[in-house]
CSV table of C-alpha atoms and ligand atoms in Angstrom, one decimal:
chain,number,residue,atom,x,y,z
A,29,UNK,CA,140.1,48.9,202.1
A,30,UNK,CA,142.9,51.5,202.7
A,31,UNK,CA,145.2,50.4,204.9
A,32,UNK,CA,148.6,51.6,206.6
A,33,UNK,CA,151.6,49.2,207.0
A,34,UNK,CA,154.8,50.3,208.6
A,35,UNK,CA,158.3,49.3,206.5
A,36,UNK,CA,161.9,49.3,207.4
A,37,UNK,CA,164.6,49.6,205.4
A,38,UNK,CA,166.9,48.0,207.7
A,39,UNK,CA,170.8,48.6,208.0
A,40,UNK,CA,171.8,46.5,204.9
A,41,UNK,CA,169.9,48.8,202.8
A,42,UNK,CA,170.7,51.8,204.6
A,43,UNK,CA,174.4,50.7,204.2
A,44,UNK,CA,174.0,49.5,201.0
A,45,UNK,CA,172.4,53.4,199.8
A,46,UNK,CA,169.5,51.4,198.2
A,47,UNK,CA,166.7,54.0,200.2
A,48,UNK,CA,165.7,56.1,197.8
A,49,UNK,CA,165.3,52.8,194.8
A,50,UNK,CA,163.3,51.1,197.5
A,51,UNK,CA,161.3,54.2,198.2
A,52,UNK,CA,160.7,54.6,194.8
A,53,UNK,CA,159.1,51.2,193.9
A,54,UNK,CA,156.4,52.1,196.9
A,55,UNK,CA,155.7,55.1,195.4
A,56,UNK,CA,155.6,53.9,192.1
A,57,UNK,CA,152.9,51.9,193.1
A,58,UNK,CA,150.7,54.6,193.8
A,59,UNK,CA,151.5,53.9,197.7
A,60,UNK,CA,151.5,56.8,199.9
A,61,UNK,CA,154.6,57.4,202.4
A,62,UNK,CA,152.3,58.8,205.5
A,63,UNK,CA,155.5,59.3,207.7
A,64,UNK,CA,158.7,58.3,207.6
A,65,UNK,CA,162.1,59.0,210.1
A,66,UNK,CA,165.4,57.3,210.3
A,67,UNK,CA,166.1,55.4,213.5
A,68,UNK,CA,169.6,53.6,215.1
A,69,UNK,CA,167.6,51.1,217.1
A,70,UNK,CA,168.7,49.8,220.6
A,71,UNK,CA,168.2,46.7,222.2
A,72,UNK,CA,165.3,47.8,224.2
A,73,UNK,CA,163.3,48.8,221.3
A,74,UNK,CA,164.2,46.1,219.1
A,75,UNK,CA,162.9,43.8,221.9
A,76,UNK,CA,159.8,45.7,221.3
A,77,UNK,CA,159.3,45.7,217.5
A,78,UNK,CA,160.3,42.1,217.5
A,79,UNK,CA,158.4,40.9,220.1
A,80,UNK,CA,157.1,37.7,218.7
A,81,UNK,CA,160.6,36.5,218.1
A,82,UNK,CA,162.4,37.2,220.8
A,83,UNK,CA,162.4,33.4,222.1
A,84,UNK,CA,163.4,32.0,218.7
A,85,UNK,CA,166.6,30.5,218.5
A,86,UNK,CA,167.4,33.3,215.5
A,87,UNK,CA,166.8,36.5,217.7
A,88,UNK,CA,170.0,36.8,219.1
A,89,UNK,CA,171.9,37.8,215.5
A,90,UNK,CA,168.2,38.9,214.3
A,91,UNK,CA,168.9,41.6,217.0
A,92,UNK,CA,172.6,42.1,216.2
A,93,UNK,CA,171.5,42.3,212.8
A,94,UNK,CA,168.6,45.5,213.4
A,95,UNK,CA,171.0,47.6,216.1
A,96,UNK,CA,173.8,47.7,213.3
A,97,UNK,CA,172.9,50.7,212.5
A,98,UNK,CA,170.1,53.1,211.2
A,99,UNK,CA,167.3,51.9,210.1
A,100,UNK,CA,164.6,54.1,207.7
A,101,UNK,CA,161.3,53.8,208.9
A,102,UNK,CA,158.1,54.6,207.1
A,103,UNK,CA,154.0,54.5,207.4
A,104,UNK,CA,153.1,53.5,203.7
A,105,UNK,CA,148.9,54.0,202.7
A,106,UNK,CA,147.0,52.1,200.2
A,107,UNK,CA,144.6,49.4,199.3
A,108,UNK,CA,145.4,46.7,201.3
A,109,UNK,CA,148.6,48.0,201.6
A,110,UNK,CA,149.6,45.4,204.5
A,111,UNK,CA,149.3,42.6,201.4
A,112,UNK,CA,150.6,44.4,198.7
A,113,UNK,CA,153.9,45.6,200.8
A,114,UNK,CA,154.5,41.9,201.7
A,115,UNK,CA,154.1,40.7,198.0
A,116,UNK,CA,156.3,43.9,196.6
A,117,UNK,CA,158.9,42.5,199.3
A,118,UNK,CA,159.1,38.8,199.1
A,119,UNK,CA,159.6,36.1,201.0
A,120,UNK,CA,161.8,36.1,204.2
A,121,UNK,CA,164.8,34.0,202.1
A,122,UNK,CA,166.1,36.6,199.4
A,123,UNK,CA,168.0,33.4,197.8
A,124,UNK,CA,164.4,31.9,197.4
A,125,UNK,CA,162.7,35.7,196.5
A,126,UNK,CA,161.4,35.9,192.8
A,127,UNK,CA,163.0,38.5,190.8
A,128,UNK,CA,161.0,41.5,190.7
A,129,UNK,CA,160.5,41.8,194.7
A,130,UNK,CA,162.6,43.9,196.5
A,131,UNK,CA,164.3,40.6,198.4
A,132,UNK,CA,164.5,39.4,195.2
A,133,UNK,CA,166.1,41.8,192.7
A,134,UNK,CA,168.6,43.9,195.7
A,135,UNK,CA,169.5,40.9,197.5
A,136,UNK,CA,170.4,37.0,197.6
A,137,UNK,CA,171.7,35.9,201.1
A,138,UNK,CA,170.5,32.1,201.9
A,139,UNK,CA,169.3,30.5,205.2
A,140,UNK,CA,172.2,27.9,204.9
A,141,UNK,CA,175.0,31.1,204.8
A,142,UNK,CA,173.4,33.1,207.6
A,143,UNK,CA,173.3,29.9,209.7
A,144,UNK,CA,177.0,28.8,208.6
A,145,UNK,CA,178.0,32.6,209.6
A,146,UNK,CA,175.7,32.8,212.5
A,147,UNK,CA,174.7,35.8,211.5
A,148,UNK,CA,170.5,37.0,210.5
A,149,UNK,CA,169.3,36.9,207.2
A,150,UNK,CA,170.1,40.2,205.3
A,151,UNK,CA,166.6,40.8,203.6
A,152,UNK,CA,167.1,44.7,203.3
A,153,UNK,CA,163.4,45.1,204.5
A,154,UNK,CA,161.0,44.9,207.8
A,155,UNK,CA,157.2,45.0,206.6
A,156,UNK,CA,154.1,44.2,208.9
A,157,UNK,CA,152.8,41.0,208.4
A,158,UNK,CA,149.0,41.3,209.0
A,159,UNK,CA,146.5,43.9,210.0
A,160,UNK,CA,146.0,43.6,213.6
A,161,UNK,CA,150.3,44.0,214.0
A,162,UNK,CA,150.3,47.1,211.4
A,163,UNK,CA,148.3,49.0,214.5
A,164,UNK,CA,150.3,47.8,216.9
A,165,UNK,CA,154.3,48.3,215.1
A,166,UNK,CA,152.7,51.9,213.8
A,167,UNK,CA,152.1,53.0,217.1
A,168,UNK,CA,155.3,51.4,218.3
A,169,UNK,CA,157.6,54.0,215.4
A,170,UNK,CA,155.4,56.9,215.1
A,171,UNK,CA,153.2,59.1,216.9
A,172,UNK,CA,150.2,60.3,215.7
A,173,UNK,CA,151.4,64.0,215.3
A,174,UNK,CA,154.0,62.2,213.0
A,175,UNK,CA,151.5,60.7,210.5
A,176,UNK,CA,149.5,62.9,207.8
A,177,UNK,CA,146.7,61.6,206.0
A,178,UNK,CA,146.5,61.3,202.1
A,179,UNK,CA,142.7,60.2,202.1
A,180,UNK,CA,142.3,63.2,199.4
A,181,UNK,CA,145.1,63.1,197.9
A,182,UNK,CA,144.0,59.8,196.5
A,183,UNK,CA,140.9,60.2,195.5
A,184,UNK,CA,142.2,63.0,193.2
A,185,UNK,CA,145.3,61.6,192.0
A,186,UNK,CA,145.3,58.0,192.4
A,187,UNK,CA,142.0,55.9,192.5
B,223,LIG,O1,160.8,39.7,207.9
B,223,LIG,P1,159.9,38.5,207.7
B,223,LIG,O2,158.5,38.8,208.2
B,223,LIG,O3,159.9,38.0,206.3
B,223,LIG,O4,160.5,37.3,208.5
B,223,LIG,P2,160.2,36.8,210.1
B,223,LIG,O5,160.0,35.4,210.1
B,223,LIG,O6,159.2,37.7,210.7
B,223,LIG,O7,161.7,37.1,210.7
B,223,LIG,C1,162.1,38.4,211.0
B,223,LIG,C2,163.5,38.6,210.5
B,223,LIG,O8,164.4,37.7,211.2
B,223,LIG,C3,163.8,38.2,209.1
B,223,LIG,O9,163.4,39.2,208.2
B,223,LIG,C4,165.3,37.9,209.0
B,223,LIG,O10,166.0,39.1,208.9
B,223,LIG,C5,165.5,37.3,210.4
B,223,LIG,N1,165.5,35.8,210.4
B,223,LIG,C6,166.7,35.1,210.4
B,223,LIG,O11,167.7,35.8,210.3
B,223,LIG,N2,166.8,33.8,210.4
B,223,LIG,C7,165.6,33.0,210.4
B,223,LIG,N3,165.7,31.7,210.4
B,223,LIG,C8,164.4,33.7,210.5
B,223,LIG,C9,164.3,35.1,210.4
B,224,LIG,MG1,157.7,39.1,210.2
């Protein structure tokens, strides 16, 4: 089914000027950007977004990590788009991320240096991880005025 999927293209990448080659791998994939902003998070909000993690021993520098500075937020819609986001991405560990995901080919930061440095894993990207918390992080970043629908645009141009 089409789906929509919220990403981030957290500080590292902002930092690191990789937006627009991250961007582009979405959109060569025939997934549609539905709304998109750039955001410096604060502590409040990243409290929000990362709700489920808050209590994990890794939140504090996960936190430190997000409110480095702006992060490029974007409402991505496609065929099971919350799946196929998480596979273009990688896993968490870009040292352990196939070449050919995003984690994999922009990054390579380990677990065992992040811990050593007490610092968050530098992964370059934030994407939902299953349906039920793509509702609930879109509504978190975007208002509905701030989301346009491609429904016909991809029936014409990309199914
Ligand atoms: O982002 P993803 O869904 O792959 O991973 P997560 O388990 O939801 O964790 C959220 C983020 O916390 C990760 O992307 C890392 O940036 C950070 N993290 C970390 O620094 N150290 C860990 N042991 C686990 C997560
Ligand atoms: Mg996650």
């Amino acid at each position: 089914m089409i789906e929509r999927t919220l990403v981030l293209i957290k500080p590292d990448g902002v930092e690191r000027a990789l937006i627009g080659q991250i961007i582009t791998r979405f959109e060569n994939a025939g997934l549609k950007i539905v709304g998109m902003k750039m955001k410096w998070v604060d502590k409040e909000f990243s409290r929000k977004h990362y709700a489920a993690h808050v209590d994990k021993p890794f939140y504090k520098s996960l936190e430190a990590f997000i409110i480095s500075g702006p992060v490029v937020a974007m409402v991505l819609e496609g065929i099971d788009a919350v799946e196929i986001v998480r596979k273009m991405v990688g896993p968490t560990e870009p040292k352990a991320a196939q070449p050919g995901t995003i984690r994999g080919d922009y990054a390579h930061h380990s677990y065992g240096y992040a811990d050593k440095k007490g610092i968050a894993i530098k992964n370059l990207i934030h994407a939902t991880g299953t349906k039920e918390e793509a509702k609930q992080e879109i509504a978190l970043w975007f208002s509905k005025e701030e989301l346009h629908s491609y429904a016909t645009v991809h029936e014409k141009h990309t199914l």
